[in-house]
Coordinates of C-alpha atoms in Angstrom, one line a residue:
X29 CA 115.7 126.6 180.0
X30 CA 112.1 127.1 178.9
X31 CA 110.8 124.2 181.0
X32 CA 112.8 125.4 184.0
X33 CA 111.3 128.9 183.6
X34 CA 107.8 127.5 183.4
X35 CA 108.4 125.4 186.4
X36 CA 109.6 128.4 188.4
X37 CA 106.5 130.4 187.3
X38 CA 104.2 127.6 188.4
X39 CA 105.9 127.5 191.8
X40 CA 105.7 131.3 192.1
X41 CA 102.0 131.3 191.2
X42 CA 101.3 128.4 193.6
X43 CA 103.1 130.0 196.5
X44 CA 101.3 133.3 195.8
X45 CA 97.9 131.5 195.8
X46 CA 98.8 129.6 199.0
X47 CA 99.9 132.9 200.7
X48 CA 96.6 134.6 199.7
X49 CA 94.6 131.6 200.9
X50 CA 96.5 131.7 204.2
X51 CA 95.9 135.4 204.6
X52 CA 92.2 134.9 203.8
X53 CA 91.9 132.2 206.4
X54 CA 93.7 134.3 209.0
X55 CA 91.3 137.2 208.3
X56 CA 88.3 134.9 208.7
X57 CA 89.6 133.5 212.0
X58 CA 90.2 137.1 213.2
X59 CA 86.7 138.2 212.3
X60 CA 84.9 135.2 214.0

């Protein structure tokens, strides 16, 4: 259970980082 929870947390953090990166890229494209 502990490993499974950690795995889910990593996926959540990774997806959040990816989402933020995508939003940042979209913002840069919009500005230029």
